[in-house]
CSV table of C-alpha atoms and ligand atoms in Angstrom, one decimal:
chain,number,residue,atom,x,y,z
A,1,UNK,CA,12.9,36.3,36.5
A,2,UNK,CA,13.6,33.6,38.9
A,3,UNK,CA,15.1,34.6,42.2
A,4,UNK,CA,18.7,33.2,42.8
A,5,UNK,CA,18.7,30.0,44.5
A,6,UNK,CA,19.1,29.9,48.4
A,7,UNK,CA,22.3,28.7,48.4
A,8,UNK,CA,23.4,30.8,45.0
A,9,UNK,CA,25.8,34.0,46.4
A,10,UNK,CA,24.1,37.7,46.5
A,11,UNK,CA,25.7,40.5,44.3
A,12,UNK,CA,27.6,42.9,46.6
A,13,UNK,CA,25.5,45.9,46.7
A,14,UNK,CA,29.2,47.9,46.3
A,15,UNK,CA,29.0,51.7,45.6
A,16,UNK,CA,30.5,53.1,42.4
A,17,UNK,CA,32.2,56.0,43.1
A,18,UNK,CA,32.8,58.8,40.3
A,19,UNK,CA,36.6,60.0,40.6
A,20,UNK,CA,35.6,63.5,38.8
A,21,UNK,CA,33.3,64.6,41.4
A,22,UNK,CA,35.9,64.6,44.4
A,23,UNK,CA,33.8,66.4,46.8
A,24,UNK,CA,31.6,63.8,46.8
A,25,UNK,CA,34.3,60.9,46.5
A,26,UNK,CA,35.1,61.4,49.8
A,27,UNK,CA,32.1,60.7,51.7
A,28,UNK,CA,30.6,58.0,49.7
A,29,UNK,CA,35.0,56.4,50.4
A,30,UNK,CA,33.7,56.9,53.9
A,31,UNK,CA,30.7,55.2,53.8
A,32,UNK,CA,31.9,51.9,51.9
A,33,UNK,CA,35.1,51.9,54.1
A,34,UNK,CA,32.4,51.3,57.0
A,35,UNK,CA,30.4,48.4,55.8
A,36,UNK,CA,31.9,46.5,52.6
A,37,UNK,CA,36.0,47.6,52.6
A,38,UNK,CA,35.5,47.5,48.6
A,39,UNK,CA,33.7,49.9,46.5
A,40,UNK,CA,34.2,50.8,42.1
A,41,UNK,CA,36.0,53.7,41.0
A,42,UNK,CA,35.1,55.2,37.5
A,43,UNK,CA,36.3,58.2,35.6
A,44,UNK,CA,39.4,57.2,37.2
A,45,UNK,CA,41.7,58.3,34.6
A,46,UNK,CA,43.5,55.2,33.6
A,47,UNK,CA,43.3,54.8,29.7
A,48,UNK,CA,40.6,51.9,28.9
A,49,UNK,CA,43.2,50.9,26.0
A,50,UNK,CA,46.2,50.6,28.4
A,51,UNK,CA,43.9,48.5,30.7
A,52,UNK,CA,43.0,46.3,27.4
A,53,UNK,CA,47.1,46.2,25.9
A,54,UNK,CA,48.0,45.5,29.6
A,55,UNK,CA,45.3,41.9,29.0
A,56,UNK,CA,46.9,41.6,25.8
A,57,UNK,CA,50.5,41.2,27.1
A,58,UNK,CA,49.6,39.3,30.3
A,59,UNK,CA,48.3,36.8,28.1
A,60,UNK,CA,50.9,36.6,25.8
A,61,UNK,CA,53.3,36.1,28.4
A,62,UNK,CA,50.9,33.1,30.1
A,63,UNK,CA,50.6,31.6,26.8
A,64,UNK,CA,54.6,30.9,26.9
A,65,UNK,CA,55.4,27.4,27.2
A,66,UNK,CA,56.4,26.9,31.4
A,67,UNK,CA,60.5,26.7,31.0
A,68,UNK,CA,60.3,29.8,29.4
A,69,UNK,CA,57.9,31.3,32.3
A,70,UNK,CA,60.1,29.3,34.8
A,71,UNK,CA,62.9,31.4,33.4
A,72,UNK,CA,61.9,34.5,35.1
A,73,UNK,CA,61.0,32.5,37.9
A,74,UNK,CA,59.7,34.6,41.2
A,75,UNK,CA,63.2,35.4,43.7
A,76,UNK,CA,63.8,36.9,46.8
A,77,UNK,CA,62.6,40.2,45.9
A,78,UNK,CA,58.8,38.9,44.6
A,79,UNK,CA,59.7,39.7,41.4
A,80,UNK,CA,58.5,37.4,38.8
A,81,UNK,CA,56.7,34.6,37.8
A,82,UNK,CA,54.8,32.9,40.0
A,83,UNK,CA,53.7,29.1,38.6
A,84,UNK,CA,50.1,27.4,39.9
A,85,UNK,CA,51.9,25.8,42.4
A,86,UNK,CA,53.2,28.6,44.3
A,87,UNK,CA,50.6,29.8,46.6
A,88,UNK,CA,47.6,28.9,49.2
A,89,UNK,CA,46.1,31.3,51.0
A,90,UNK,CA,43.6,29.3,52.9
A,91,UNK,CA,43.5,26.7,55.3
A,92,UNK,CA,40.7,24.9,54.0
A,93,UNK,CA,42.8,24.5,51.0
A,94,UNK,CA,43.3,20.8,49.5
A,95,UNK,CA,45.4,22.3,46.4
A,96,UNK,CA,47.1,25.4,45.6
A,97,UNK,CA,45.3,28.3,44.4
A,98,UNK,CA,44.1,27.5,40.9
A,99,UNK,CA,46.5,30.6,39.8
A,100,UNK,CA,49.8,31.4,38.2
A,101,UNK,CA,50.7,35.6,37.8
A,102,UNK,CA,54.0,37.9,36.9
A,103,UNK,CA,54.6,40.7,40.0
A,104,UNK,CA,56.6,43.6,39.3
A,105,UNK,CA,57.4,46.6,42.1
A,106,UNK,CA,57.2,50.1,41.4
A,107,UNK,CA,59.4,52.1,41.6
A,108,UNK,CA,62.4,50.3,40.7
A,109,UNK,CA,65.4,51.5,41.9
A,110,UNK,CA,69.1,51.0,40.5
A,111,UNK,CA,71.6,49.2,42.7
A,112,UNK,CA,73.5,51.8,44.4
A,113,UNK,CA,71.0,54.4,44.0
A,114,UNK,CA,69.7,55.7,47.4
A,115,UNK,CA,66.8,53.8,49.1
A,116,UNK,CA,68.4,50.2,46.9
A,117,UNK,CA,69.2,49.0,50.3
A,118,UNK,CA,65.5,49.2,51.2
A,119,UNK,CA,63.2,45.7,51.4
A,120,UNK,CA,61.7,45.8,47.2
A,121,UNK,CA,63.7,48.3,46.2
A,122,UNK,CA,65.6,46.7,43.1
A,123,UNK,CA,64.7,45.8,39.7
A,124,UNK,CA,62.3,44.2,37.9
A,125,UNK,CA,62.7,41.4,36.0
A,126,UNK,CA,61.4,40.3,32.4
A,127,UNK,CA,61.3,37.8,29.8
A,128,UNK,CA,62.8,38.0,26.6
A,129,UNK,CA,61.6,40.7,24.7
A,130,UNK,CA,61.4,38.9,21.6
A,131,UNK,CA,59.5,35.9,23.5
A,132,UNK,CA,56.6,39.1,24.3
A,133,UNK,CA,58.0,42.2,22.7
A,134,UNK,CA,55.8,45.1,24.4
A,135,UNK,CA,55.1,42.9,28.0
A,136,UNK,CA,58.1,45.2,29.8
A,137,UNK,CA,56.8,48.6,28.3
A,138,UNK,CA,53.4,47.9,28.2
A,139,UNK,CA,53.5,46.6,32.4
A,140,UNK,CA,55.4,49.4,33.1
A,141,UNK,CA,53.2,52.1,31.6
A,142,UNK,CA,50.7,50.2,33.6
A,143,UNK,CA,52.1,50.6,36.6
A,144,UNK,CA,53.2,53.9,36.1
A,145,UNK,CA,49.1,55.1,35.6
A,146,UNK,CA,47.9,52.8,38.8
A,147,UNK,CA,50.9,53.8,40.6
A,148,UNK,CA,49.6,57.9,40.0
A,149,UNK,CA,46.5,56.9,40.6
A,150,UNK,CA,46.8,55.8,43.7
A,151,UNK,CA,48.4,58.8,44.8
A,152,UNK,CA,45.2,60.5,44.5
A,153,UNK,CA,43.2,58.4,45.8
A,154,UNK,CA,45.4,58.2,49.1
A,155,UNK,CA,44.5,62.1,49.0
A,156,UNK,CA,40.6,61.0,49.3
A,157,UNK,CA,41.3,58.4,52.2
A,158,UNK,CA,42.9,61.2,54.2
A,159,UNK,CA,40.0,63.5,53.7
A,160,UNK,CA,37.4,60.8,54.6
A,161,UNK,CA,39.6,60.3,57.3
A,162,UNK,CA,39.0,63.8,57.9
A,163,UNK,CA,42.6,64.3,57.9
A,164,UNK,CA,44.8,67.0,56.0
A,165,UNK,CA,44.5,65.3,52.3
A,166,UNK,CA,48.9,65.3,52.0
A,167,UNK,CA,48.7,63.6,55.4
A,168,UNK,CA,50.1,60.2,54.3
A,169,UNK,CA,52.4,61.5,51.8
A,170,UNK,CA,55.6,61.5,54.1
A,171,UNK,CA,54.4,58.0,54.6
A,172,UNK,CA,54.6,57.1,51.2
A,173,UNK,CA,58.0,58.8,50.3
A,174,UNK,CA,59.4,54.8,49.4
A,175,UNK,CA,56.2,53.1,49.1
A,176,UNK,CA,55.9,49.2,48.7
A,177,UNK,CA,54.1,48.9,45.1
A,178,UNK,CA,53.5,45.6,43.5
A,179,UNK,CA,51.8,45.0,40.3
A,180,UNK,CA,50.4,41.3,39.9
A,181,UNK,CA,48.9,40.4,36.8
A,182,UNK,CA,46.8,36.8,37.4
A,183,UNK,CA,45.5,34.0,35.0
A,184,UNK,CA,43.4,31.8,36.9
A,185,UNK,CA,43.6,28.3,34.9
A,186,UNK,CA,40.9,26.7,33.4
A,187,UNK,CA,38.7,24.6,35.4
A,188,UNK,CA,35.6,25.5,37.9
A,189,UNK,CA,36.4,26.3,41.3
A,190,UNK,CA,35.1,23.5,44.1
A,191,UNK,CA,35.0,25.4,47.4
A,192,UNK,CA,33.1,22.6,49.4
A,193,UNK,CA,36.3,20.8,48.0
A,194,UNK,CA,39.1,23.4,48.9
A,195,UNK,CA,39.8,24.1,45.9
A,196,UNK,CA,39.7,27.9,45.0
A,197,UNK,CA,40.6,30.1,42.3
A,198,UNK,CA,42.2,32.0,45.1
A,199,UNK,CA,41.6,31.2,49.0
A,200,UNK,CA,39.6,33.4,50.8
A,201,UNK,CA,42.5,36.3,52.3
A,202,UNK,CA,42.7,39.8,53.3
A,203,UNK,CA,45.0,42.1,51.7
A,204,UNK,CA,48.1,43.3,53.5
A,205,UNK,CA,49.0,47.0,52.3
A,206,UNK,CA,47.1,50.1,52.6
A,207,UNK,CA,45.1,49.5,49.2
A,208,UNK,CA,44.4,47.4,46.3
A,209,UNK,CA,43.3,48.3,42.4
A,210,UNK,CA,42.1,45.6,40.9
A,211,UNK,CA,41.0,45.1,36.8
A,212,UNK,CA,39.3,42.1,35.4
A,213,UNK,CA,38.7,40.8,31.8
A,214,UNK,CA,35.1,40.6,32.6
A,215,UNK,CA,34.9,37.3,33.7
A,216,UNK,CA,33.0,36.5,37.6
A,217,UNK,CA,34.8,35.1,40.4
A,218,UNK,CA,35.6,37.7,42.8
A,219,UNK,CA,33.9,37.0,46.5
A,220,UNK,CA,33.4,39.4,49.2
A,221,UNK,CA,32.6,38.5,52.9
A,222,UNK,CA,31.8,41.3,55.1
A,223,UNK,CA,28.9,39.7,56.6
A,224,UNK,CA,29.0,36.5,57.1
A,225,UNK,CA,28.0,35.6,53.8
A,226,UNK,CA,30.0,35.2,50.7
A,227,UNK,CA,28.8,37.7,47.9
A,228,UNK,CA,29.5,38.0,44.4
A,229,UNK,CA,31.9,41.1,43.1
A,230,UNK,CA,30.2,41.9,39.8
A,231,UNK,CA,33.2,42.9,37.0
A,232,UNK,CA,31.7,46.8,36.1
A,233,UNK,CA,33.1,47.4,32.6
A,234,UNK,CA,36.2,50.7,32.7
A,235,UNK,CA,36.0,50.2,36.6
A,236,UNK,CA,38.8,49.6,39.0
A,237,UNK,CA,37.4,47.1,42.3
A,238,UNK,CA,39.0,49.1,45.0
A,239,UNK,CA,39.4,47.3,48.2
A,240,UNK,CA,41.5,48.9,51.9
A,241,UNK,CA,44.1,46.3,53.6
A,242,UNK,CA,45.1,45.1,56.6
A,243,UNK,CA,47.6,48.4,57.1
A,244,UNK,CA,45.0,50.9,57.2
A,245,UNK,CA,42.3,48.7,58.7
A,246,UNK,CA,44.8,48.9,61.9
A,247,UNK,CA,46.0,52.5,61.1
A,248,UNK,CA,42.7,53.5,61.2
A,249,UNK,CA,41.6,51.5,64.0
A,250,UNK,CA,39.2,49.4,62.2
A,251,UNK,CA,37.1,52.4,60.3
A,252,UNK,CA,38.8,51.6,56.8
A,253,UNK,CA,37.8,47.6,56.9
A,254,UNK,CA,40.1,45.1,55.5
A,255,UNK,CA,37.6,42.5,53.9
A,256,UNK,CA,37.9,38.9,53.6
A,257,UNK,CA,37.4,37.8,49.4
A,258,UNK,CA,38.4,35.0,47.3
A,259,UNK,CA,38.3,33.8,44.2
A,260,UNK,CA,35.7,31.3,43.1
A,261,UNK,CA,35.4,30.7,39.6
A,262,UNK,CA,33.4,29.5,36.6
A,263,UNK,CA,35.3,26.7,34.2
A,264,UNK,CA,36.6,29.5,31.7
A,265,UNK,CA,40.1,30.9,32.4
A,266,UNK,CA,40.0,34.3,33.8
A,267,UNK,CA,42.7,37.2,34.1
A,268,UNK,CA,42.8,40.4,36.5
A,269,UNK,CA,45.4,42.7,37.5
A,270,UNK,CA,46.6,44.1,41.0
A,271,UNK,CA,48.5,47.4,42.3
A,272,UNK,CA,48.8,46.4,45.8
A,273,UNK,CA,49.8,49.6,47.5
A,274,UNK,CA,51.4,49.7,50.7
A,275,UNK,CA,53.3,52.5,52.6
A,276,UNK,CA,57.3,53.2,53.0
A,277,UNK,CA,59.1,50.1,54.8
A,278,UNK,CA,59.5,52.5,57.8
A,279,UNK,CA,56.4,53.8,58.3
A,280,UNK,CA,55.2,52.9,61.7
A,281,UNK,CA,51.3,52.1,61.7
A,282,UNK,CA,49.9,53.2,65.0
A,283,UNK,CA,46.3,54.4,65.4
A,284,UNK,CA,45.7,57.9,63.5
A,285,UNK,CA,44.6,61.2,65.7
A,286,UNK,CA,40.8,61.0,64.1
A,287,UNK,CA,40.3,57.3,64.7
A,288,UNK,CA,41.4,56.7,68.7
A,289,UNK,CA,37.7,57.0,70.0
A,290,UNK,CA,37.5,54.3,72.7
A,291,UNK,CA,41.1,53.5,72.6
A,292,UNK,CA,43.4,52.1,70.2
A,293,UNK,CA,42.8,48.5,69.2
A,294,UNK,CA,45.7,47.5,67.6
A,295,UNK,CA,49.6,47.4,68.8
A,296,UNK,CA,51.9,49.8,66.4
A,297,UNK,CA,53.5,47.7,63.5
A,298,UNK,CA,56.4,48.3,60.9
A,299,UNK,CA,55.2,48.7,57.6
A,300,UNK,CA,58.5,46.4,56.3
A,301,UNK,CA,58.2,43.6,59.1
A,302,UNK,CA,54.4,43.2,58.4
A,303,UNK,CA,54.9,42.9,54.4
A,304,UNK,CA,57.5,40.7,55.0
A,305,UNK,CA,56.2,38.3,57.1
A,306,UNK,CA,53.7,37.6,54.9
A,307,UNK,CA,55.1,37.2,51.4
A,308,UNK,CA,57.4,34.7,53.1
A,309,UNK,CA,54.5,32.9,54.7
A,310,UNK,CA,53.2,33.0,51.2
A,311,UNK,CA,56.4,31.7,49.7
A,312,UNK,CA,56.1,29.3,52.1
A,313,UNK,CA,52.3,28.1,51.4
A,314,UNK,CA,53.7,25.0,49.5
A,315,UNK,CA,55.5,23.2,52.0
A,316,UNK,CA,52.8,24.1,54.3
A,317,UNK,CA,49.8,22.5,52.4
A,318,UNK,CA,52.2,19.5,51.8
A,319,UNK,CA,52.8,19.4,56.1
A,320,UNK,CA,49.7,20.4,56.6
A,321,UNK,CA,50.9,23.6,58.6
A,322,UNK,CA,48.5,26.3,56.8
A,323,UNK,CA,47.7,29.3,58.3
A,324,UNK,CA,45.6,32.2,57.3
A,325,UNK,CA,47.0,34.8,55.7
B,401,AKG,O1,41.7,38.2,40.9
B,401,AKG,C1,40.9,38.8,41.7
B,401,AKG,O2,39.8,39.1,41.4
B,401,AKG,C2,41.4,39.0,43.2
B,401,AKG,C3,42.8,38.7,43.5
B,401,AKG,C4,43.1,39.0,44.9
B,401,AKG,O3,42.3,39.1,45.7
B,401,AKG,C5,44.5,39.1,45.3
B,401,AKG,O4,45.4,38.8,44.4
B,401,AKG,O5,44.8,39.6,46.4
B,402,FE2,FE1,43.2,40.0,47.5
């Protein structure tokens, strides 16, 4: 077999980690929090048919002509559809990310009910259910098993934290959920051109669980180098954000990735997990060693300032005023 060309991207050596052995979990969380920020989860629980009807709908609903999508267009809540002119994540961008997606929040609450008058606390919105009968139910028992799973997972991250594994839970009494399911249009990506599937970013929560129809593009950069994020069949990617990269002072890294992609469309699926609006992220007791690196921030301000810089990304490749995000 020939070796990759020079300039051809490594695979990302990432760790799978098996959800049914927990003692071990932990550690081998540790371990990839230290030196890629993104590891596989299997035997995660999550039905490989819900994964599969969740594809199913998500491309039902792309396949819609635009004024239907542009119906449900994305409002002040980030709920919604999302067209491939909404976003760019990275300065070196000539275009907007080759993307259009569908974000939901979970939980929803009614208006009225208590915690409505927190920032993503609403309700979802949907097409017409006889333009995608099943999209709604089929999302939302989606997000419902990513949502659960995440829960335990959070458990892990304490313990490799070597914290008391319901230590974040109080933290996580309103958490900031969003599902985004992603079509990436046809067409190959042209990085060397700015033009990316999705710029290179960081993620801004506490944690990510991501699913992808099998088709390449992911990119990590932890060292430098861009590397190749294999899709592992019945996997989730996990990856840590910028919240618990400062909460744990840099031990749980936040890694930069991107989206680079081959000419074939390509779908994937998000549960960005973040912590309640008020919970204030200031260095945790394991993690102070030489001092605290980071100032304390608000879980609500940080997540807001950046889906508005992101709503913003538009004018701002048109002005020429991008920043990273
Ligand atoms: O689609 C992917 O593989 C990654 C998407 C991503 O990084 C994001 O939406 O934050
Ligand atoms: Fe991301």
């Amino acid at each position: 077999m020939c070796p990759p060309h020079a300039s051809e991207p490594q695979q990302a050596p990432l760790p799978i980690i098996d959800l049914s052995d927990g003692a071990r979990a932990a550690a081998l969380m540790r371990d990839a929090a230290a030196s890629h920020g993104f590891f596989y989860i299997v035997n995660h629980g999550v039905d490989s048919t819900l994964v599969q009807r969740q594809f199913e709908q998500s491309r039902a609903f792309f396949a819609l002509p635009e004024a239907e999508k542009n119906k449900v267009e994305a409002n002040e809540q980030a709920r919604g559809y999302t067209s491939s002119t909404y976003q760019t994540v990275d300065p070196k961008s000539t275009v907007p990310d080759a993307l259009e997606g569908f974000w939901a929040w979970i939980p929803e609450v009614q208006p009225g009910e208590p915690g409505s008058e927190l920032p993503y606390k609403g309700l979802n919105i949907w097409p017409d259910a006889d333009l995608v009968p099943g999209f709604r139910e089929t999302l939302t028992e989606y997000m419902v098993a990513t949502e659960k799973l995440s829960r335990r997972v959070i458990k892990l991250v304490a313990q490799a934290l070597d914290l008391p594994e319901d230590y974040f839970e109080p933290f996580f009494r309103h958490a900031q959920n969003q599902l985004r399911t992603m079509h990436y249009l046809k067409g190959k990506s042209e990085p060397e051109n700015g033009k990316f599937g999705a710029g290179q970013h960081t993620d801004w929560g506490f944690i990510t669980f991501l699913v992808d129809d099998g088709t390449p593009g992911l990119q990590l950069n932890y060292t430098g180098e861009w590397e190749d994020v294999k899709p592992v069949p019945n996997s989730f990617i996990v990856n840590f954000g910028d919240m618990l990269n400062e909460w744990s002072n840099g031990k749980f890294k936040s890694t930069k990735h991107r989206v680079v992609k081959p000419e074939k469309e390509r779908y994937s699926c998000a549960l960005f997990v973040a912590p309640s609006p008020d919970a204030r992220i200031e260095c945790l007791p394991t993690c102070v060693n030489g001092g605290a690196k980071y100032e304390p921030l608000l879980a609500s301000q940080y997540l807001e300032s950046k889906y508005k810089q992101l709503a913003d990304s538009k004018k701002a490749l048109a002005d020429g005023t991008l920043k990273p995000i």
